[in-house]
């Protein structure tokens, strides 16, 4: 075990040395990107972007801080966000707008480096139309990995915004309530990128990239522990979708197709 300082966050962590991994590999060809097209680029306004991943035909998972303007700190309008699934060399497999977005209710945007915000740095986006293309199968999610487990990250980032890159076999260095610390190489634009683990022979999303940091000059990634935050966001979205009762009207029985429903007026 090697003791290292988490620069900028003031934390002293005892971390294992990471095993060798593949490093970043650009998915430059159609064959290389096959199976990863459900990862896409989120364009945010005129200039910014993050990474997102399709976890349902109409649901995209990303980091909550991506939805905030870095200069003003204000929440970005859903109309200014576009999901470009499988974006590569100026084209996407599918383009969708965002109908609504939910951030974790405990998330509070801050421009300051604060490890505690990572735990809630998660957002769920509902697209304006579902993506039903056979090559764009949504990824399932699974429980977060443990320390020492191997994971992979597919992301876009600064200086590699036109082609997704994959890093396979990076390591979960340590984990605690606020965040997981990964050996994965990420940069600006990688926020919201899915972290994958192989479960029963299938790649599943187990976390989302929140931020980058350094340990003695070595790059590391901070990732959101996925289980509880995602369950909360799903429940909140389902609650919003639940039909609301009409005030002052109570249904007492259902009629047949010809007669219609019977109502009791107050």
Coordinates of C-alpha atoms in Angstrom, one line a residue:
X1 CA 0.0 0.0 0.0
X2 CA 1.2 3.5 -0.9
X3 CA 0.1 6.5 1.0
X4 CA -0.8 9.4 -1.4
X5 CA -2.3 12.8 -1.1
X6 CA -5.4 13.7 -3.0
X7 CA -4.4 17.1 -4.4
X8 CA -6.9 19.9 -4.1
X9 CA -9.2 17.9 -1.9
X10 CA -7.0 17.7 1.2
X11 CA -7.5 13.9 1.7
X12 CA -4.8 11.5 2.6
X13 CA -5.6 8.1 1.2
X14 CA -3.9 4.7 1.4
X15 CA -4.2 3.4 -2.1
X16 CA -3.0 0.2 -3.8
X17 CA -0.8 0.6 -6.9
X18 CA -3.0 0.1 -10.0
X19 CA -2.5 -2.8 -12.3
X20 CA -1.4 -2.2 -15.8
X21 CA -4.4 -1.3 -18.1
X22 CA -4.9 -0.7 -21.8
X23 CA -4.6 3.1 -21.7
X24 CA -6.9 5.2 -23.9
X25 CA -7.8 3.7 -27.2
X26 CA -9.7 5.8 -29.8
X27 CA -12.7 4.0 -31.3
X28 CA -11.9 5.2 -34.8
X29 CA -13.6 2.6 -37.0
X30 CA -17.1 1.2 -37.3
X31 CA -15.9 -2.2 -36.1
X32 CA -14.1 -0.7 -33.1
X33 CA -17.1 1.3 -31.9
X34 CA -19.6 -1.6 -32.4
X35 CA -21.4 -2.3 -29.1
X36 CA -20.5 1.1 -27.6
X37 CA -22.8 3.3 -29.7
X38 CA -25.2 3.9 -26.8
X39 CA -22.5 6.1 -25.3
X40 CA -22.9 9.6 -26.8
X41 CA -21.9 13.2 -26.5
X42 CA -24.1 15.7 -24.7
X43 CA -23.9 19.1 -26.3
X44 CA -24.7 21.8 -23.7
X45 CA -25.5 25.2 -25.2
X46 CA -23.1 26.5 -27.8
X47 CA -19.8 25.4 -26.5
X48 CA -19.7 22.9 -23.7
X49 CA -20.2 19.1 -23.8
X50 CA -20.2 16.1 -21.5
X51 CA -20.6 12.3 -22.0
X52 CA -23.8 10.4 -21.4
X53 CA -25.0 6.9 -21.8
X54 CA -28.3 5.4 -22.8
X55 CA -29.8 3.2 -20.0
X56 CA -33.3 2.9 -21.5
X57 CA -34.8 3.8 -24.9
X58 CA -35.6 7.3 -23.6
X59 CA -33.2 7.7 -20.6
X60 CA -29.7 9.0 -20.5
X61 CA -27.4 9.0 -17.5
X62 CA -24.8 11.7 -16.9
X63 CA -23.3 13.8 -14.2
X64 CA -25.4 16.5 -12.6
X65 CA -22.8 19.2 -12.8
X66 CA -22.9 19.0 -16.6
X67 CA -26.4 20.7 -16.5
X68 CA -25.0 23.9 -15.0
X69 CA -23.4 26.9 -16.7
X70 CA -19.9 27.1 -15.3
X71 CA -19.8 30.9 -15.5
X72 CA -23.1 31.8 -13.9
X73 CA -23.8 28.6 -11.9
X74 CA -27.4 28.5 -13.3
X75 CA -29.2 25.4 -14.4
X76 CA -29.2 25.0 -18.2
X77 CA -32.5 24.8 -20.0
X78 CA -33.4 21.3 -21.3
X79 CA -34.0 22.8 -24.7
X80 CA -30.3 23.7 -24.9
X81 CA -29.2 20.0 -24.4
X82 CA -28.8 17.5 -27.2
X83 CA -27.8 13.8 -26.9
X84 CA -25.7 12.6 -29.9
X85 CA -25.6 8.9 -29.6
X86 CA -22.5 7.2 -31.0
X87 CA -21.0 10.5 -32.1
X88 CA -18.0 10.0 -34.4
X89 CA -16.3 12.2 -36.9
X90 CA -19.1 14.7 -37.2
X91 CA -22.0 12.3 -37.3
X92 CA -24.2 10.5 -34.8
X93 CA -26.2 7.3 -34.9
X94 CA -29.2 9.3 -33.5
X95 CA -29.9 12.9 -32.3
X96 CA -32.4 13.6 -29.6
X97 CA -33.4 16.6 -27.6
X98 CA -34.2 16.5 -23.9
X99 CA -37.8 16.6 -22.7
X100 CA -36.9 16.9 -19.0
X101 CA -33.9 16.4 -16.7
X102 CA -33.6 15.5 -13.1
X103 CA -30.6 16.0 -10.9
X104 CA -30.2 14.3 -7.5
X105 CA -32.2 16.2 -5.0
X106 CA -29.2 16.6 -2.7
X107 CA -26.9 17.9 -5.4
X108 CA -25.8 21.5 -5.1
X109 CA -23.7 23.0 -7.8
X110 CA -20.4 24.6 -6.7
X111 CA -17.4 25.6 -8.7
X112 CA -15.2 24.7 -5.7
X113 CA -13.4 21.4 -5.4
X114 CA -15.5 19.5 -2.9
X115 CA -15.3 15.7 -2.6
X116 CA -18.7 15.6 -0.8
X117 CA -20.6 16.7 -3.9
X118 CA -19.5 13.6 -5.9
X119 CA -21.9 11.3 -4.1
X120 CA -24.9 13.2 -5.5
X121 CA -23.4 14.2 -8.9
X122 CA -25.9 12.3 -11.0
X123 CA -28.6 13.3 -13.5
X124 CA -31.2 11.4 -15.4
X125 CA -32.4 12.8 -18.8
X126 CA -35.6 11.9 -20.5
X127 CA -35.2 12.3 -24.3
X128 CA -37.9 13.9 -26.4
X129 CA -38.3 10.7 -28.4
X130 CA -37.1 7.1 -27.6
X131 CA -34.1 5.6 -29.5
X132 CA -35.2 2.3 -31.0
X133 CA -32.4 1.5 -33.4
X134 CA -31.0 -2.0 -33.2
X135 CA -27.4 -0.8 -33.0
X136 CA -28.2 1.4 -30.0
X137 CA -29.2 -1.0 -27.3
X138 CA -29.3 0.7 -23.9
X139 CA -26.9 -0.6 -21.3
X140 CA -28.2 -2.2 -18.1
X141 CA -26.9 -1.0 -14.8
X142 CA -25.5 -3.0 -11.9
X143 CA -24.1 -2.6 -8.4
X144 CA -20.9 -0.7 -8.0
X145 CA -17.6 -2.5 -8.0
X146 CA -15.3 -3.0 -5.1
X147 CA -11.8 -1.9 -4.4
X148 CA -9.3 -3.6 -6.7
X149 CA -12.0 -4.5 -9.3
X150 CA -11.2 -3.8 -13.0
X151 CA -13.5 -1.4 -14.9
X152 CA -13.7 0.3 -18.3
X153 CA -14.6 3.8 -19.3
X154 CA -15.9 5.1 -22.6
X155 CA -15.8 8.9 -23.0
X156 CA -15.3 12.0 -25.0
X157 CA -13.0 14.7 -23.7
X158 CA -11.1 17.8 -24.6
X159 CA -8.8 17.2 -27.6
X160 CA -10.7 14.0 -28.4
X161 CA -14.2 15.4 -28.8
X162 CA -14.9 13.9 -32.2
X163 CA -14.2 10.2 -31.5
X164 CA -15.0 8.2 -28.3
X165 CA -12.1 6.6 -26.5
X166 CA -12.1 3.5 -24.3
X167 CA -9.9 2.6 -21.5
X168 CA -10.2 -1.0 -20.4
X169 CA -8.8 -2.6 -17.3
X170 CA -8.3 0.5 -15.2
X171 CA -8.8 -0.2 -11.4
X172 CA -11.0 0.9 -8.6
X173 CA -8.2 2.2 -6.3
X174 CA -10.5 2.8 -3.3
X175 CA -14.0 3.7 -2.4
X176 CA -16.0 5.4 0.3
X177 CA -19.4 7.0 0.7
X178 CA -18.7 10.1 -1.3
X179 CA -16.9 8.6 -4.3
X180 CA -14.9 5.9 -5.9
X181 CA -11.3 6.6 -6.9
X182 CA -10.3 5.1 -10.3
X183 CA -7.0 4.9 -12.1
X184 CA -8.8 5.7 -15.4
X185 CA -7.5 8.6 -17.5
X186 CA -10.2 11.2 -18.0
X187 CA -10.3 14.9 -18.9
X188 CA -12.7 17.8 -19.3
X189 CA -15.7 16.5 -21.3
X190 CA -15.4 13.0 -19.7
X191 CA -17.9 14.1 -17.0
X192 CA -20.9 11.8 -17.1
X193 CA -19.0 9.1 -18.9
X194 CA -20.2 5.6 -18.0
X195 CA -18.0 3.2 -16.0
X196 CA -18.5 -0.4 -17.1
X197 CA -17.9 -3.7 -15.3
X198 CA -18.2 -7.1 -16.9
X199 CA -21.1 -9.0 -15.2
X200 CA -22.1 -12.4 -16.4
X201 CA -20.3 -11.8 -19.7
X202 CA -22.1 -8.5 -20.3
X203 CA -20.8 -4.9 -19.9
X204 CA -23.0 -3.0 -17.5
X205 CA -22.9 0.5 -16.2
X206 CA -21.8 0.6 -12.6
X207 CA -20.8 4.2 -12.1
X208 CA -20.5 7.6 -13.7
X209 CA -17.4 9.9 -13.9
X210 CA -17.8 13.0 -11.9
X211 CA -14.3 14.7 -11.8
X212 CA -10.6 14.3 -12.3
X213 CA -8.0 14.7 -9.7
X214 CA -4.3 14.0 -9.1
X215 CA -2.3 12.0 -6.7
X216 CA 1.4 12.9 -6.7
X217 CA 1.1 14.0 -10.3
X218 CA -0.7 10.9 -11.4
X219 CA -4.2 11.3 -12.9
X220 CA -7.1 9.6 -11.2
X221 CA -10.9 9.8 -11.7
X222 CA -13.7 10.4 -9.2
X223 CA -16.8 8.4 -9.9
X224 CA -20.3 8.4 -8.4
X225 CA -21.4 5.4 -6.4
X226 CA -24.4 4.5 -8.5
X227 CA -26.8 2.3 -6.6
X228 CA -28.7 4.6 -4.2
X229 CA -28.6 7.9 -6.3
X230 CA -29.9 6.2 -9.4
X231 CA -32.7 4.4 -7.6
X232 CA -33.8 7.7 -6.1
X233 CA -33.8 9.5 -9.5
X234 CA -35.8 6.6 -11.1
X235 CA -38.4 6.8 -8.3
X236 CA -38.6 10.6 -8.6
X237 CA -39.2 10.3 -12.4
X238 CA -41.8 7.6 -11.9
X239 CA -43.6 9.8 -9.3
X240 CA -43.8 12.6 -11.7
X241 CA -45.3 10.3 -14.3
X242 CA -47.9 8.9 -12.0
X243 CA -51.5 10.0 -13.0
X244 CA -52.9 12.7 -10.8
X245 CA -56.4 12.4 -9.4
X246 CA -58.9 15.1 -10.6
X247 CA -60.0 17.2 -7.7
X248 CA -63.7 16.9 -6.9
X249 CA -64.3 13.8 -9.0
X250 CA -64.4 10.2 -7.7
X251 CA -64.7 7.2 -9.9
X252 CA -67.1 4.6 -8.4
X253 CA -67.3 2.1 -11.3
X254 CA -66.2 1.5 -14.8
X255 CA -68.7 1.2 -17.6
X256 CA -68.4 -0.9 -20.8
X257 CA -66.9 0.4 -23.9
X258 CA -70.2 1.7 -25.2
X259 CA -71.5 3.3 -22.1
X260 CA -68.2 4.7 -20.8
X261 CA -67.3 5.2 -17.2
X262 CA -69.7 6.2 -14.4
X263 CA -68.9 9.1 -12.2
X264 CA -70.2 10.5 -9.0
X265 CA -70.3 14.3 -8.9
X266 CA -69.8 16.0 -5.5

